[in-house]
GROMACS .gro file of C-alpha atoms in nm:
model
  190
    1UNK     CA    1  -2.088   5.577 -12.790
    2UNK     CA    2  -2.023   5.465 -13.123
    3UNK     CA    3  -2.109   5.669 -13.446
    4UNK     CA    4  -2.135   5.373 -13.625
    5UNK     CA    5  -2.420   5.282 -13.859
    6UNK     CA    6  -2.596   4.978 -13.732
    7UNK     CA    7  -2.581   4.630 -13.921
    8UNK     CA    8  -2.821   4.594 -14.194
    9UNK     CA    9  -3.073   4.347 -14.084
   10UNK     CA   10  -3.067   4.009 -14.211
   11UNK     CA   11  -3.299   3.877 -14.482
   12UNK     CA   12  -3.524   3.590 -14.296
   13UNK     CA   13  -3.408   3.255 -14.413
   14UNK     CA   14  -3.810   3.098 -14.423
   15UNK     CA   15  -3.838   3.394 -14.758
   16UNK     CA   16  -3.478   3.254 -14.877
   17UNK     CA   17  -3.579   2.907 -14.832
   18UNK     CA   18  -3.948   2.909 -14.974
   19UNK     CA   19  -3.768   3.081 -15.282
   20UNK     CA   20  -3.501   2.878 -15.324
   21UNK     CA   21  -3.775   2.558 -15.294
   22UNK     CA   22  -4.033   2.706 -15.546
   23UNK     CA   23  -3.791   2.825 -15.808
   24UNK     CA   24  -3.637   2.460 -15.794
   25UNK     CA   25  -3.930   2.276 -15.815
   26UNK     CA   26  -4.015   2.556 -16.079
   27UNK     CA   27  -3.733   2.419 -16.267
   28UNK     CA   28  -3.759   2.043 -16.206
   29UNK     CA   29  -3.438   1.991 -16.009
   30UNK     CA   30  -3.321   1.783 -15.733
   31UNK     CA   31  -3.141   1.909 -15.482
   32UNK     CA   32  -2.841   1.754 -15.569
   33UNK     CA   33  -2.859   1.861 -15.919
   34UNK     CA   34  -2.899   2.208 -15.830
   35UNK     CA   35  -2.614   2.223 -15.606
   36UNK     CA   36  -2.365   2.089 -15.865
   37UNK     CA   37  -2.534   2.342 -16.132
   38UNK     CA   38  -2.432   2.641 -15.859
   39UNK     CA   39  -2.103   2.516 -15.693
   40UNK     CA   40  -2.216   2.444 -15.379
   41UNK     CA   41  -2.229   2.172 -15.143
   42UNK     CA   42  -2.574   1.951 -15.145
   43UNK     CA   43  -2.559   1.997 -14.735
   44UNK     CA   44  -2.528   2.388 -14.811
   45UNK     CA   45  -2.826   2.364 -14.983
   46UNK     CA   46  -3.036   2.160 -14.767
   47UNK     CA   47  -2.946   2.382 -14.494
   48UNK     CA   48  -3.035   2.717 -14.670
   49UNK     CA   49  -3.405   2.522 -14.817
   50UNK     CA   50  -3.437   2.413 -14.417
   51UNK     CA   51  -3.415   2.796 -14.372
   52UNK     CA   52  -3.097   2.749 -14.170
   53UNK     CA   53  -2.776   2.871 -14.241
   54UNK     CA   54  -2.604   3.163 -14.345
   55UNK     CA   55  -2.626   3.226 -14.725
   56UNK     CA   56  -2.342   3.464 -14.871
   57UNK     CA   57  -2.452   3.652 -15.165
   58UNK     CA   58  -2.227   3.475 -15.352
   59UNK     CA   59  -2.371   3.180 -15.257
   60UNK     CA   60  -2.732   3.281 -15.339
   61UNK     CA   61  -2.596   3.480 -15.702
   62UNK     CA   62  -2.495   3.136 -15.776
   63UNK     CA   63  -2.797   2.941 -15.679
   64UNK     CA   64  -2.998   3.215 -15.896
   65UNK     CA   65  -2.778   3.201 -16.162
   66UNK     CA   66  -2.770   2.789 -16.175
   67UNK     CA   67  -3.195   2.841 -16.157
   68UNK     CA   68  -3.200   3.111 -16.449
   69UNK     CA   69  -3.368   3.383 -16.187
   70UNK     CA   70  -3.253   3.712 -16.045
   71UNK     CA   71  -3.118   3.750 -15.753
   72UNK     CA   72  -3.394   3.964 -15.640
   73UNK     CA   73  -3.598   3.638 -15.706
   74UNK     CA   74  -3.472   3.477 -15.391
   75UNK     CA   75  -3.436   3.725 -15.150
   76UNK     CA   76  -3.735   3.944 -15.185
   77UNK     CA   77  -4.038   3.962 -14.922
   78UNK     CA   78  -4.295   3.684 -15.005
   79UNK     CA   79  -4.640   3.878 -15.158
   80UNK     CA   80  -5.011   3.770 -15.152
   81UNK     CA   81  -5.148   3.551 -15.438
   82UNK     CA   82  -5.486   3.715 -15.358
   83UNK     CA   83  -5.590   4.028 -15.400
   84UNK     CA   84  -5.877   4.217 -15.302
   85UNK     CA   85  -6.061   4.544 -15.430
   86UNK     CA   86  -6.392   4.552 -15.262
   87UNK     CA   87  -6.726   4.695 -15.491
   88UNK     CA   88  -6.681   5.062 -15.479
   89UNK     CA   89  -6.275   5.055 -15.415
   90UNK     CA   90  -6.012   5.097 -15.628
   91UNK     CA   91  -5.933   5.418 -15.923
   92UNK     CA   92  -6.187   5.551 -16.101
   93UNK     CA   93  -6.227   5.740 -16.358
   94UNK     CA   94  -6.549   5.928 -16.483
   95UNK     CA   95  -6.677   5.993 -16.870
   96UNK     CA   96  -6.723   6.393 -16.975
   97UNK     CA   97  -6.971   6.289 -17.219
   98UNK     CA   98  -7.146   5.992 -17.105
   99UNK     CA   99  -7.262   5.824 -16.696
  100UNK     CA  100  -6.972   5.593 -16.757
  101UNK     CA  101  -6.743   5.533 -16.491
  102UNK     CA  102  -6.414   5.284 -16.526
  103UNK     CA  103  -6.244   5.141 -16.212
  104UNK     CA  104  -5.906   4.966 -16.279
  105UNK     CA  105  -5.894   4.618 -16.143
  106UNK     CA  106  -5.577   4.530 -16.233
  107UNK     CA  107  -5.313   4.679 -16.431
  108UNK     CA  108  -5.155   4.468 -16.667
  109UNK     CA  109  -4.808   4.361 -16.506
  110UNK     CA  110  -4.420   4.348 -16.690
  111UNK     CA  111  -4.496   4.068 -16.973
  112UNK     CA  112  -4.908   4.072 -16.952
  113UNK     CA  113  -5.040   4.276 -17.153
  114UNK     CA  114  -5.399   4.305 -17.063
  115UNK     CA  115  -5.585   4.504 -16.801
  116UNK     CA  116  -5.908   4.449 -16.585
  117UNK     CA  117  -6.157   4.707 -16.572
  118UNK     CA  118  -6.562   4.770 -16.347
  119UNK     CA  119  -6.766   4.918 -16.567
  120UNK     CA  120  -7.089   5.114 -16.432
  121UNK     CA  121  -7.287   5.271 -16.684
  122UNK     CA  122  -7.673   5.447 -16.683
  123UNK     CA  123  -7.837   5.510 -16.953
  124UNK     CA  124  -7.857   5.812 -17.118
  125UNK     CA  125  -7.536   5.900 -17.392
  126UNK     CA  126  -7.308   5.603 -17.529
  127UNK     CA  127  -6.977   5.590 -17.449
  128UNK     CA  128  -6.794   5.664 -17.788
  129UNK     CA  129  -6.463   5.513 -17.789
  130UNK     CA  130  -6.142   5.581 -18.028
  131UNK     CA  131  -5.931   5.274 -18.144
  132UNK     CA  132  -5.687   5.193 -17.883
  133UNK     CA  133  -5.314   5.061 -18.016
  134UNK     CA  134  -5.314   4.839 -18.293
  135UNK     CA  135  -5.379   4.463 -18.170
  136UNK     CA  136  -5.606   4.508 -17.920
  137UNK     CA  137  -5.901   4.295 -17.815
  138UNK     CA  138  -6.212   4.392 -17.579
  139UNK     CA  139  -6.392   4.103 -17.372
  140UNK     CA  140  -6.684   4.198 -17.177
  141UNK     CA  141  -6.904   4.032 -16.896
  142UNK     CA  142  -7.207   4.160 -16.882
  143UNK     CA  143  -7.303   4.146 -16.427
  144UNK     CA  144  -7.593   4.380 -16.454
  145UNK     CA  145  -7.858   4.564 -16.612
  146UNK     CA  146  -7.846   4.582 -17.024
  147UNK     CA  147  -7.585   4.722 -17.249
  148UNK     CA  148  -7.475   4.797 -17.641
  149UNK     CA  149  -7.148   4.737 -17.707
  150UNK     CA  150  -6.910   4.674 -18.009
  151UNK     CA  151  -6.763   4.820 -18.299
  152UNK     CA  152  -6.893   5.082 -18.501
  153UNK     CA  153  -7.144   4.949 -18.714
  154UNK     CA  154  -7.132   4.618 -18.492
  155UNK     CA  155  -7.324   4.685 -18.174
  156UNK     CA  156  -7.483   4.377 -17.961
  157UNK     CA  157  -7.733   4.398 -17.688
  158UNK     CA  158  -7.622   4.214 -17.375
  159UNK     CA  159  -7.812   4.087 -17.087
  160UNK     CA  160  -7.633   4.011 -16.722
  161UNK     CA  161  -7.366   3.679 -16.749
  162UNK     CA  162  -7.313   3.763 -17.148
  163UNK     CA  163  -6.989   3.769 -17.275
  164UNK     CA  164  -6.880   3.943 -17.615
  165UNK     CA  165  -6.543   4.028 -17.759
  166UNK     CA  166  -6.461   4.216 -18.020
  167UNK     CA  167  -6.148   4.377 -18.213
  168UNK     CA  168  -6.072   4.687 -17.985
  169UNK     CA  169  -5.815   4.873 -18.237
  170UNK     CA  170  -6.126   5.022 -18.442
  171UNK     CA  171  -6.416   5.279 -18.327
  172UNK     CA  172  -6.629   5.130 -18.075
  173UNK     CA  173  -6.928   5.206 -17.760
  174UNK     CA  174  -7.066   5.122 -17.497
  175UNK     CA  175  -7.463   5.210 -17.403
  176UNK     CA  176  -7.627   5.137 -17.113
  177UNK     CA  177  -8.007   5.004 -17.139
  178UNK     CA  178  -8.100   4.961 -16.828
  179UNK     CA  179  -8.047   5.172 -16.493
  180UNK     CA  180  -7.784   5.000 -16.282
  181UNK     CA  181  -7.547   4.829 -16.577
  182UNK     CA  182  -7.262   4.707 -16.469
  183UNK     CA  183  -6.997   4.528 -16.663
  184UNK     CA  184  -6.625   4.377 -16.638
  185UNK     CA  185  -6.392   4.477 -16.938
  186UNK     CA  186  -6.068   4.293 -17.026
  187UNK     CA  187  -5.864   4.473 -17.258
  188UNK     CA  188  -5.597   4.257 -17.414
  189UNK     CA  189  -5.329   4.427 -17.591
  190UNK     CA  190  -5.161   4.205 -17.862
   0.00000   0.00000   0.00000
């Protein structure tokens, strides 16, 4: 009995080769183009794109290197393009002062800089909001019910499929006119 660890697994070569074939057609090259760009043989990288082979690291640093990527690029799992929160799902947070409750839809991911939010609202107290950072912009959807929204001073009425967008780096609110109001926010940070 050995005390041996075991072999790390092997990465599957159908996530290698589906990377290596979208971040080439990402950058426009041929095959044989790419291969001179990383050292390699062209039959090297046919096999590895066929998802056959057996790709060194060296040989896939150099492939990612020759396509401007990360390594990590080519040999991580392959993730869903689509992706689901159902109504009700997702976090939430609830006002103290208002019947405001924000659920994040999507965070805004390294580079973006906006994020998503579900607005439900009743009516009752506005929602009194303090400038966010300097730069940033509000758009709002209006899916349900009635609400007042803007900048201090600025407020709009909005009826279900209205959009508005205002500067979101100055005092603004949010008031629900009708029972049920339900809005999307994007807040795009500058």
């Amino acid at each position: 009995m050995s005390d041996a660890p075991p072999p790390p697994a092997r990465l599957p070569l159908d996530w290698i080769a589906a990377s290596l074939r979208r971040e080439r057609t990402r950058a426009g090259l041929s095959l044989s183009e790419l291969a001179k760009r990383a050292g390699i043989a062209k039959s090297t990288l046919s096999q590895l794109e066929g998802a056959s082979g057996n790709p060194s690291v060296e040989t896939l640093w150099a492939l990612g290197v020759a396509l401007g990527v990360p390594f990590s690029v080519l040999v991580e799992p392959p993730t869903s393009a689509v992706q689901v929160i159902r109504a009700g799902q997702g976090p939430t947070v609830a006002s103290e002062k208002a019947d405001y409750v924000a659920t994040l839809l999507s965070a805004s991911p390294p580079g973006a800089r906006r994020d998503i939010y579900h607005l439900r609202a009743e009516p009752g107290a506005a929602r009194e909001s303090e400038p966010h950072i300097p730069g940033t912009v509000e758009h709002l959807i209006v899916g349900a019910g009635r609400v007042k929204a803007g900048p201090a001073g600025e407020e709009v009425e909005l009826a279900p499929g209205d959009y508005m967008t205002y500067r979101g780096d100055v005092p603004h609110s949010y008031e629900a006119l009708a029972p049920g109001t339900a809005f999307v926010l994007v807040m795009q940070h500058v």
